[in-house]
Coordinates of C-alpha atoms and ligand atoms in Angstrom, one line a residue:
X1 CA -30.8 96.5 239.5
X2 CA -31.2 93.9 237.0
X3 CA -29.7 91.6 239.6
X4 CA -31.7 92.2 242.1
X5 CA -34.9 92.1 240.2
X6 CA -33.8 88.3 238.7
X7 CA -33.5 87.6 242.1
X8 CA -37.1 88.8 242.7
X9 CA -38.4 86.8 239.5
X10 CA -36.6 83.9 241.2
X11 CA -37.9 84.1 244.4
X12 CA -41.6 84.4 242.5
X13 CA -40.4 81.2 240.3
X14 CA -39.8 79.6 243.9
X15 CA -42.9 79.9 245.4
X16 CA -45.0 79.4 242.1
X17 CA -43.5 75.9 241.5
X18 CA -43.9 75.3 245.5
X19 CA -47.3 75.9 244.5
X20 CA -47.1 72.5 242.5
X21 CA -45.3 71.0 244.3
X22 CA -46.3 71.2 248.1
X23 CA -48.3 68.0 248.1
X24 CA -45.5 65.9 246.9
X25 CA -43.2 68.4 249.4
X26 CA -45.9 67.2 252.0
X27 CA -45.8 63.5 251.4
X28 CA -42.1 63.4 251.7
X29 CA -42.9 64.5 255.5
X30 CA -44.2 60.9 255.6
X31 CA -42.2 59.1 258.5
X32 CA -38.9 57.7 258.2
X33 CA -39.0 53.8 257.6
X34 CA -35.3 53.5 256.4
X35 CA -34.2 52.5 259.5
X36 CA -36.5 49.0 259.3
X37 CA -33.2 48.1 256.6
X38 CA -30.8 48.4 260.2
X39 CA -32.9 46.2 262.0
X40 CA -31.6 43.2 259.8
X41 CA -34.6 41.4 258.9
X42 CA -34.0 38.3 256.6
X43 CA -37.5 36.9 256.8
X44 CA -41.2 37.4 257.4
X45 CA -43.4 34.8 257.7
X46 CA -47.4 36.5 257.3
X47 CA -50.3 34.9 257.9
X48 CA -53.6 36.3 257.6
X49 CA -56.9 36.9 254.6
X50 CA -57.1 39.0 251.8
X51 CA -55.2 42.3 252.6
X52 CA -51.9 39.9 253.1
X53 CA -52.7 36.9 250.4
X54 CA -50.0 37.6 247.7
X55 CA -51.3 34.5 245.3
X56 CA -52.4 31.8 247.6
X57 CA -55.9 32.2 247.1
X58 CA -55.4 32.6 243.2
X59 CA -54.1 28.6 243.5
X60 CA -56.6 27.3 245.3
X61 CA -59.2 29.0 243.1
X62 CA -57.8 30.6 239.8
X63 CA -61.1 31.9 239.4
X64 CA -60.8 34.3 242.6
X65 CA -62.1 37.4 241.8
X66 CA -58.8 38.7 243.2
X67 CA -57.0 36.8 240.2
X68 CA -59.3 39.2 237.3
X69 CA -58.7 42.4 235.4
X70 CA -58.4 45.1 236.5
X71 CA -57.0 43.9 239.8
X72 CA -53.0 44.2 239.5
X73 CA -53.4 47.2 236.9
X74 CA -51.2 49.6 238.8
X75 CA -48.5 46.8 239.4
X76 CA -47.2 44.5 236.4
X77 CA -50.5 45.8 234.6
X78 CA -51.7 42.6 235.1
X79 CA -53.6 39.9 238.5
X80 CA -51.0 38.5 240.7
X81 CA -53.8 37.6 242.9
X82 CA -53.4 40.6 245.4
X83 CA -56.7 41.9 246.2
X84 CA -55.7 45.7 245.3
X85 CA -55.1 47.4 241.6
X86 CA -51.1 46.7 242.8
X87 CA -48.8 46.2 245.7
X88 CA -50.1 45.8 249.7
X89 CA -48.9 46.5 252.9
X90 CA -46.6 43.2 253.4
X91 CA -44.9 44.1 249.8
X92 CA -44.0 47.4 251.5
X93 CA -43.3 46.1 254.8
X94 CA -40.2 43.4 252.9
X95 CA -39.5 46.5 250.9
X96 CA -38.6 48.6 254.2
X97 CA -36.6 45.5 255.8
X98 CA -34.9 45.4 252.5
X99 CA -35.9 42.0 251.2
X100 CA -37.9 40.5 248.5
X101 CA -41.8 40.3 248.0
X102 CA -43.0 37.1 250.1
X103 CA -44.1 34.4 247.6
X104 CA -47.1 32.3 248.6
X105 CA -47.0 29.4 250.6
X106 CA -49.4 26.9 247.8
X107 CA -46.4 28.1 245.0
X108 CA -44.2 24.8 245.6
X109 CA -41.9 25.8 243.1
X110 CA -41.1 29.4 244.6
X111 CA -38.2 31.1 246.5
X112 CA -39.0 30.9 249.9
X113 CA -35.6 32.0 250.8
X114 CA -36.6 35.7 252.7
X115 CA -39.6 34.2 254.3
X116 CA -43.0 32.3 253.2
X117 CA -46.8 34.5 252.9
X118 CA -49.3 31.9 254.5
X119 CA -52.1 34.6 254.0
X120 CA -55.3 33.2 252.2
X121 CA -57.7 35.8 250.7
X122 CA -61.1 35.2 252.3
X123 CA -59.7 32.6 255.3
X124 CA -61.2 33.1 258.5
X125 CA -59.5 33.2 262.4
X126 CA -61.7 30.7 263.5
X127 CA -61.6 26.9 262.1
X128 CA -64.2 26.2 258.8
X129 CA -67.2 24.1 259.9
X130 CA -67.0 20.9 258.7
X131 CA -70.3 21.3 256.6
X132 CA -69.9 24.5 255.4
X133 CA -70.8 24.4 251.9
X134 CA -69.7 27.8 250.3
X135 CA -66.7 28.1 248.1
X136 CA -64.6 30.3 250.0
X137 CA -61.7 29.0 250.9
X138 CA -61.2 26.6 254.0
X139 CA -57.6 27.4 254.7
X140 CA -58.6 29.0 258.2
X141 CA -55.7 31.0 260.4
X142 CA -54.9 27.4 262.4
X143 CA -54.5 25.7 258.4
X144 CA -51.9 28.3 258.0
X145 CA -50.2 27.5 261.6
X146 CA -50.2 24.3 260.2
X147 CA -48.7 24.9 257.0
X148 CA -46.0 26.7 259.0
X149 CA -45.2 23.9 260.6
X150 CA -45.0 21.9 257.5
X151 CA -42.7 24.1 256.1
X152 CA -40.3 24.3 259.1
X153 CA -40.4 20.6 259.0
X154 CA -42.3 17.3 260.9
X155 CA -40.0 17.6 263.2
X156 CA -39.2 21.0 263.7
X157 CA -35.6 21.5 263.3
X158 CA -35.7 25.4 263.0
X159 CA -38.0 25.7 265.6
X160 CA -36.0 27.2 268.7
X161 CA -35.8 31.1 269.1
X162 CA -31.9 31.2 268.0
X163 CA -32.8 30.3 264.6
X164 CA -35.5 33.2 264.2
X165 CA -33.4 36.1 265.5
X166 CA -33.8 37.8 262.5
X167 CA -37.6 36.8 261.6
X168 CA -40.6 38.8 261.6
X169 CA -43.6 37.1 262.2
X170 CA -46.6 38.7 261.0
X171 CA -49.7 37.5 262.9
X172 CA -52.8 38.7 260.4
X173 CA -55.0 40.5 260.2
X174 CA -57.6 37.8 260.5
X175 CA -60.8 37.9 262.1
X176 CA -62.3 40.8 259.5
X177 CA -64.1 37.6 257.4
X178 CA -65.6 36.3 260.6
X179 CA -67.5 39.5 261.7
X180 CA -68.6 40.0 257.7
X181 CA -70.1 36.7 257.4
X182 CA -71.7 37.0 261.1
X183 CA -72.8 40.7 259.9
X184 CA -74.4 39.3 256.9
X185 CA -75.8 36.4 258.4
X186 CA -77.7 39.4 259.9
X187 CA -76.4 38.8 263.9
X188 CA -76.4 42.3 265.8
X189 CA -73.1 43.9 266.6
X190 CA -74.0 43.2 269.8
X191 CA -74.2 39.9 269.6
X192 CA -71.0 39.4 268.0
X193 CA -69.2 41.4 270.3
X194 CA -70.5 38.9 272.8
X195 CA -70.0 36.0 271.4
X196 CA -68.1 35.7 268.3
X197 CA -65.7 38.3 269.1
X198 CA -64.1 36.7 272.4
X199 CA -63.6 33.3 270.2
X200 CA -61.8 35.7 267.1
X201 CA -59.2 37.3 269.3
X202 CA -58.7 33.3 271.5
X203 CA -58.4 31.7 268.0
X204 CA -55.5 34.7 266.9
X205 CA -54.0 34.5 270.2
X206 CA -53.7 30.5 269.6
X207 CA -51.8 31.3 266.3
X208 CA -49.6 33.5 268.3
X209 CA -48.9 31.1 270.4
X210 CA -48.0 28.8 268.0
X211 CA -45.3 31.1 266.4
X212 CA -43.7 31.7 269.9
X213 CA -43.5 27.6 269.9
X214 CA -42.0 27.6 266.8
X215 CA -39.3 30.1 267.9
X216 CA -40.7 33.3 266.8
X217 CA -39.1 36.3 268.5
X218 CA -40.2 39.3 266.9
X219 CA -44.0 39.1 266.4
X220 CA -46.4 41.7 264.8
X221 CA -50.5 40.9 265.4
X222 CA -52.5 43.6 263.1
X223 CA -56.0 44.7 264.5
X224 CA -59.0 45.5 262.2
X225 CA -59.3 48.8 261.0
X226 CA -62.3 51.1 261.2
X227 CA -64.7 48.5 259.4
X228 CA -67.6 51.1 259.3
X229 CA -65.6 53.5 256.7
X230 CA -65.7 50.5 254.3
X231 CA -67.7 51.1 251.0
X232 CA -69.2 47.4 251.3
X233 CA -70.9 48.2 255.1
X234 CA -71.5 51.7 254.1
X235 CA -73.5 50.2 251.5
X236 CA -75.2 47.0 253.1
X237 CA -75.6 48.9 256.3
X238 CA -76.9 52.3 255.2
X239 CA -78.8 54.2 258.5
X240 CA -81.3 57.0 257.8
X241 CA -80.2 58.2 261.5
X242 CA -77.1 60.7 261.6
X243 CA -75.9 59.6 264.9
X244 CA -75.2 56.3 262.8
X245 CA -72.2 58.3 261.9
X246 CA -69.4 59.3 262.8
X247 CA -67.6 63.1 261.9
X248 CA -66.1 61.1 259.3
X249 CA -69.5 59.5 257.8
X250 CA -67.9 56.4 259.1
X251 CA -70.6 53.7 260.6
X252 CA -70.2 54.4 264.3
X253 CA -71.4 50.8 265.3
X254 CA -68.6 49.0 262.8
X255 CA -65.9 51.1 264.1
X256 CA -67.0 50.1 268.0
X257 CA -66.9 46.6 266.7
X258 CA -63.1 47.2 265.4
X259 CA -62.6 48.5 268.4
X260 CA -64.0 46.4 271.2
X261 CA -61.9 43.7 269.0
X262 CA -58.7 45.9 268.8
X263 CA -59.4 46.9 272.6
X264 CA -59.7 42.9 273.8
X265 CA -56.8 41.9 271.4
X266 CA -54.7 43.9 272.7
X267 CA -55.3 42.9 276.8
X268 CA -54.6 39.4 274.9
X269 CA -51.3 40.5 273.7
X270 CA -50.2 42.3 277.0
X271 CA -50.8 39.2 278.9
X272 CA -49.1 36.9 276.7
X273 CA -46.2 39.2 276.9
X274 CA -45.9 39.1 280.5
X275 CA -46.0 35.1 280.0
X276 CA -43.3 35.4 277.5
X277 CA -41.0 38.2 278.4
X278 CA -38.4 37.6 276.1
X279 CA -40.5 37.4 272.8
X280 CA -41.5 40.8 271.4
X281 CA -45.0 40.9 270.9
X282 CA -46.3 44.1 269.2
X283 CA -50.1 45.1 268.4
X284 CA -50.1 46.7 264.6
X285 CA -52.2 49.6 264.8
X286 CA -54.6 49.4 261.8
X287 CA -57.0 51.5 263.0
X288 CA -55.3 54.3 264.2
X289 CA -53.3 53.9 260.6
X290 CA -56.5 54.2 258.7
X291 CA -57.7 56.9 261.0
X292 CA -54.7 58.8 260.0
X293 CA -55.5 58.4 256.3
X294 CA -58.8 59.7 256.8
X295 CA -57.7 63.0 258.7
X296 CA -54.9 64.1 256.3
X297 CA -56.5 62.6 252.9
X298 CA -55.6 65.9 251.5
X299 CA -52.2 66.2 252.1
X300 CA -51.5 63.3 251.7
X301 CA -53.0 63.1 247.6
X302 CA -56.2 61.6 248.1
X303 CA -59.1 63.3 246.7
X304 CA -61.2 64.0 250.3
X305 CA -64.4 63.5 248.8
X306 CA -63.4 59.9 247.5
X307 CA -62.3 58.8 250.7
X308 CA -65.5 56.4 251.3
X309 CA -66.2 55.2 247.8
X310 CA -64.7 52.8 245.7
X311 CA -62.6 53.3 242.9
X312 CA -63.5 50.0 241.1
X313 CA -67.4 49.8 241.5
X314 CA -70.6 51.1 240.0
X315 CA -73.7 53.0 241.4
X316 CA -74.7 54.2 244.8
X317 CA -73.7 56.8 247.0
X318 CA -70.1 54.5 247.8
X319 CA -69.6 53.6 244.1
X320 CA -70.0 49.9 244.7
X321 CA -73.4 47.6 244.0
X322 CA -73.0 44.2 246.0
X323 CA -74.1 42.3 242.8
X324 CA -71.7 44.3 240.6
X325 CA -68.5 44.2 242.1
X326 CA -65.0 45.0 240.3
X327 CA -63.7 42.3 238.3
X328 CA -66.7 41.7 236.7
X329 CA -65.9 42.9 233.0
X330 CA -69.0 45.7 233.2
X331 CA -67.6 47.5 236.3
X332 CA -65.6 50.8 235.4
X333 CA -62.5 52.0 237.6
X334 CA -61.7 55.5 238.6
X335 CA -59.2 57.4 236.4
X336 CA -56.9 58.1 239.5
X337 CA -56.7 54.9 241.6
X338 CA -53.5 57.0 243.6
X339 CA -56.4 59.4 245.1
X340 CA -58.3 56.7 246.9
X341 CA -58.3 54.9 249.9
X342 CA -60.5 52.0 248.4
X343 CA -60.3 50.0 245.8
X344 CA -63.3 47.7 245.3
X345 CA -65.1 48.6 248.4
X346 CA -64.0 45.9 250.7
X347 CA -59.9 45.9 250.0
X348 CA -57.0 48.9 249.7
X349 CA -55.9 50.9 246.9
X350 CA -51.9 50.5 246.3
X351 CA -51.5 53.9 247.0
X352 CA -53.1 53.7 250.8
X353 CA -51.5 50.5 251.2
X354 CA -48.1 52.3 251.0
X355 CA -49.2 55.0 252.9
X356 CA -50.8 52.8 256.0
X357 CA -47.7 50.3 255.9
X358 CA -45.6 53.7 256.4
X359 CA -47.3 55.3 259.0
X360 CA -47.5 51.0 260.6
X361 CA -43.4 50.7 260.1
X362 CA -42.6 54.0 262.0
X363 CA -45.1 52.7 264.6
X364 CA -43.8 49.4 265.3
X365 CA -39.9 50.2 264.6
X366 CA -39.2 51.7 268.0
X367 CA -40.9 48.2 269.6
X368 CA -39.2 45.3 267.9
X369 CA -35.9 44.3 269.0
X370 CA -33.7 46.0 266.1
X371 CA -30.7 45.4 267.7
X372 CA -29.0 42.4 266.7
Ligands
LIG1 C1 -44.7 29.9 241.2 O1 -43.4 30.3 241.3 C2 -42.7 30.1 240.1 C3 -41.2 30.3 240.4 O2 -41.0 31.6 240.9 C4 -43.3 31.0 239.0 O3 -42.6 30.9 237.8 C5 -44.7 30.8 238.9 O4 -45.3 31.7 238.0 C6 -45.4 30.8 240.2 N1 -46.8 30.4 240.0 C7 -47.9 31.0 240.6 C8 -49.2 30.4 240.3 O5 -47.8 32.0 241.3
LIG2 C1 -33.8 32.8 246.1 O1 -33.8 34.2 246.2 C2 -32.6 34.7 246.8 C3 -32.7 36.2 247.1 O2 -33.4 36.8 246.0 C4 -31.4 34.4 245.9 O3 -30.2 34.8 246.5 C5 -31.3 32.9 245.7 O4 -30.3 32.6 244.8 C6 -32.6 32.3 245.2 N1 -32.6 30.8 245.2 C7 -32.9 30.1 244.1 C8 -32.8 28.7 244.3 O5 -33.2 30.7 243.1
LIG3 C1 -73.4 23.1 260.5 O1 -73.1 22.6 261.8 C2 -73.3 23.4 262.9 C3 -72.9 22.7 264.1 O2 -71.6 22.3 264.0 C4 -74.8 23.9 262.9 O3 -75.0 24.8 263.9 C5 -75.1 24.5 261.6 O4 -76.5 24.8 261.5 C6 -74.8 23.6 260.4 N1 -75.0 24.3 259.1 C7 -75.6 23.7 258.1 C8 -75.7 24.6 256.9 O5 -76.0 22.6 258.1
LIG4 C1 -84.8 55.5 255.1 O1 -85.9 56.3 254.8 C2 -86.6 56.0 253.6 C3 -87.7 57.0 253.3 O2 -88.4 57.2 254.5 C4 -87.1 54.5 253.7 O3 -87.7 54.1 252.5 C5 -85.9 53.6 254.0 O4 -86.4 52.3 254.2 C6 -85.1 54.0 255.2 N1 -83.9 53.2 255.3 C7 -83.5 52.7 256.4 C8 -82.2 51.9 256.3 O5 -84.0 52.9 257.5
LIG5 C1 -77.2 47.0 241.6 O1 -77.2 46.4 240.3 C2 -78.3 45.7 240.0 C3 -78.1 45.0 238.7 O2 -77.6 45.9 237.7 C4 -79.5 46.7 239.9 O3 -80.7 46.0 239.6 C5 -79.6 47.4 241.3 O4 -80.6 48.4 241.3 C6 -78.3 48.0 241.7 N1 -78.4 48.5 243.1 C7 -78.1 49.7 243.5 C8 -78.2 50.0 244.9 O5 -77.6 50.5 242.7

């Protein structure tokens, strides 16, 4: 009797904690990225803008708003020059293989022994115009080719493919600050799918082709993701027209832009492959990452309703005022940073950086050449 009614009361204690803790029950359901560890990965080498830059930018322009409080607050409580409140996808990525975090490239003085981040926040795919007078940073996709070279040597001594068995190659994203500055510049998506966007995807297949010269075997290329569930277009971009939207309140014309650029990319790849039938080439699935986010937010611990607004940002329907951006020491940050997708409108939260270099690591795993 008294038995069997402790075994009722545990049952009941059972399912009321499950009640507590089914979302963190859920998110262990993630997919399995342990086995990135047997593939036996030694180094990345990334290349790419702001969602890769681990402190590059920061030394070309301490000032970076990338380099300010409250960036870095969930990681080291302090900048590091990520753009994100802590760690992104490549810190997860060399966590899976099992190595260090990259350091960047511009840090003479670091440990460059697991690999080297190229990755410049704010760089573009295609070259920098000569007279462009802006301050962003000049350090374009083929710079960072360059600086690859530069590190390998002048005469490239480790470039043959026997010396990067073990080397991943991370080729962007880039191409994401070409179609911003085009956007605001005010040129029509249609336009830039026409004209710009052809140039983007031949300037990333170019870097691509670079790595393969320099030996690269195993070679990840990133796509955009869905550019029209960004806070910053939602914002700059607003339509008064619902078919301007998609089911999830996601700019349909941005995402078609992603798209077409994901679509063309990814013919670029395929091609290159057949050229080069011994190098793995694999697209990195951004979009269909993101996508993912957006239909589980719930079960996967982001707050639902939060999925399109900043959590660093002030005002408007997105949380985010282009002229009061986080960083600047006026603009407040969300009390849970874990529950949402985006951090300052334009870059990741650490939380769905994790999540997203999961779901991009069980993607790509089964397509590299892990046995070595
Ligand atoms: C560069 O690397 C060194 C050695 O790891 C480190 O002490 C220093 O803080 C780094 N500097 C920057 C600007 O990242
Ligand atoms: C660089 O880092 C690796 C791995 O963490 C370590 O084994 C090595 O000793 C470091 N090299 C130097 C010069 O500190
Ligand atoms: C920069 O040069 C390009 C041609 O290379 C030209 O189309 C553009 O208008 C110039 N921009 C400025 C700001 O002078
Ligand atoms: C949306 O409608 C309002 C009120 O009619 C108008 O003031 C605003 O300019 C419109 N916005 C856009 C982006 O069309
Ligand atoms: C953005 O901030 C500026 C300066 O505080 C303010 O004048 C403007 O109305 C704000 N815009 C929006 C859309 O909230």
């Amino acid at each position: 009797m008294a038995s069997s009614s402790n075994a009722g009361l545990f049952q009941l204690l059972i399912i009321f904690c499950s009640m507590f803790y089914l979302p963190q029950a859920q998110e262990t359901t993630l997919p399995d990225i342990g086995l990135l560890k047997s593939c036996n990965i030694d180094k990345i080498y990334q290349f790419g803008a702001s969602k890769s830059d681990t402190g590059n930018r920061r030394i070309e322009n301490p000032l970076d708003t990338c380099n300010m409080h409250p960036y870095g607050q969930s990681f080291l409580k302090e900048p590091t020059g990520r753009c994100s409140d802590g760690l992104l996808m490549i810190d997860y990525i060399a966590s899976a293989a099992g190595i260090p975090f990259l350091n960047p490239y511009l840090n003479f003085t670091a440990n460059f022994s697991h690999g080297v981040n190229f990755a410049v926040g704010g760089s573009t795919a295609l070259p920098v115009k000569k007279n462009a007078t802006d301050s962003a940073t000049r350090s374009s996709l083929q710079v960072q080719v360059n600086w690859m070279y530069n590190f390998f040597g002048s005469l490239c001594n480790s470039c043959s493919p026997g010396n990067h068995k073990k080397t991943l190659f991370i080729v962007g994203e880039s191409g994401n600050n070409d179609y911003t500055s085009a956007l605001f510049q005010g040129k029509s998506v249609e336009e830039i799918k026409h004209k710009l966007m052809p140039q983007v995807v031949q300037s990333i297949m170019h870097a691509v082709t670079n790595v393969i010269s320099a030996g690269a075997v195993q070679i990840i290329v990133p796509g955009q993701f869905p550019l029209g569930c960004f806070p910053i277009y939602l914002t700059v971009f607003p339509s008064n027209s619902t078919t301007a939207y998609d089911k999830h309140k996601c700019l349909t014309a941005l995402n078609d832009l992603a798209e077409a650029h994901n679509n063309y990319l990814q013919q670029a790849i395929s091609t290159l492959k057949t050229q080069n039938p011994n190098t793995k080439i694999v697209y990195g699935d951004y979009y269909n990452a993101f996508q993912w986010l957006l239909n589980n937010a719930p079960h996967l611990g982001l707050d639902a309703e939060s999925t399109l607004k900043a959590c660093c940002g002030i005002g408007g329907r997105y949380n985010l005022n282009s002229t009061q951006r986080c960083g600047s020491p006026s603009v407040p940050v969300c009390p849970d940073p874990d529950r949402h997708i985006s951090w300052d409108g334009v870059h990741l939260t650490q939380k769905a950086n994790r999540l997203i270099a999961t779901w991009l690591v069980a993607d790509f795993l089964p397509m590299i050449d892990c046995k070595k």
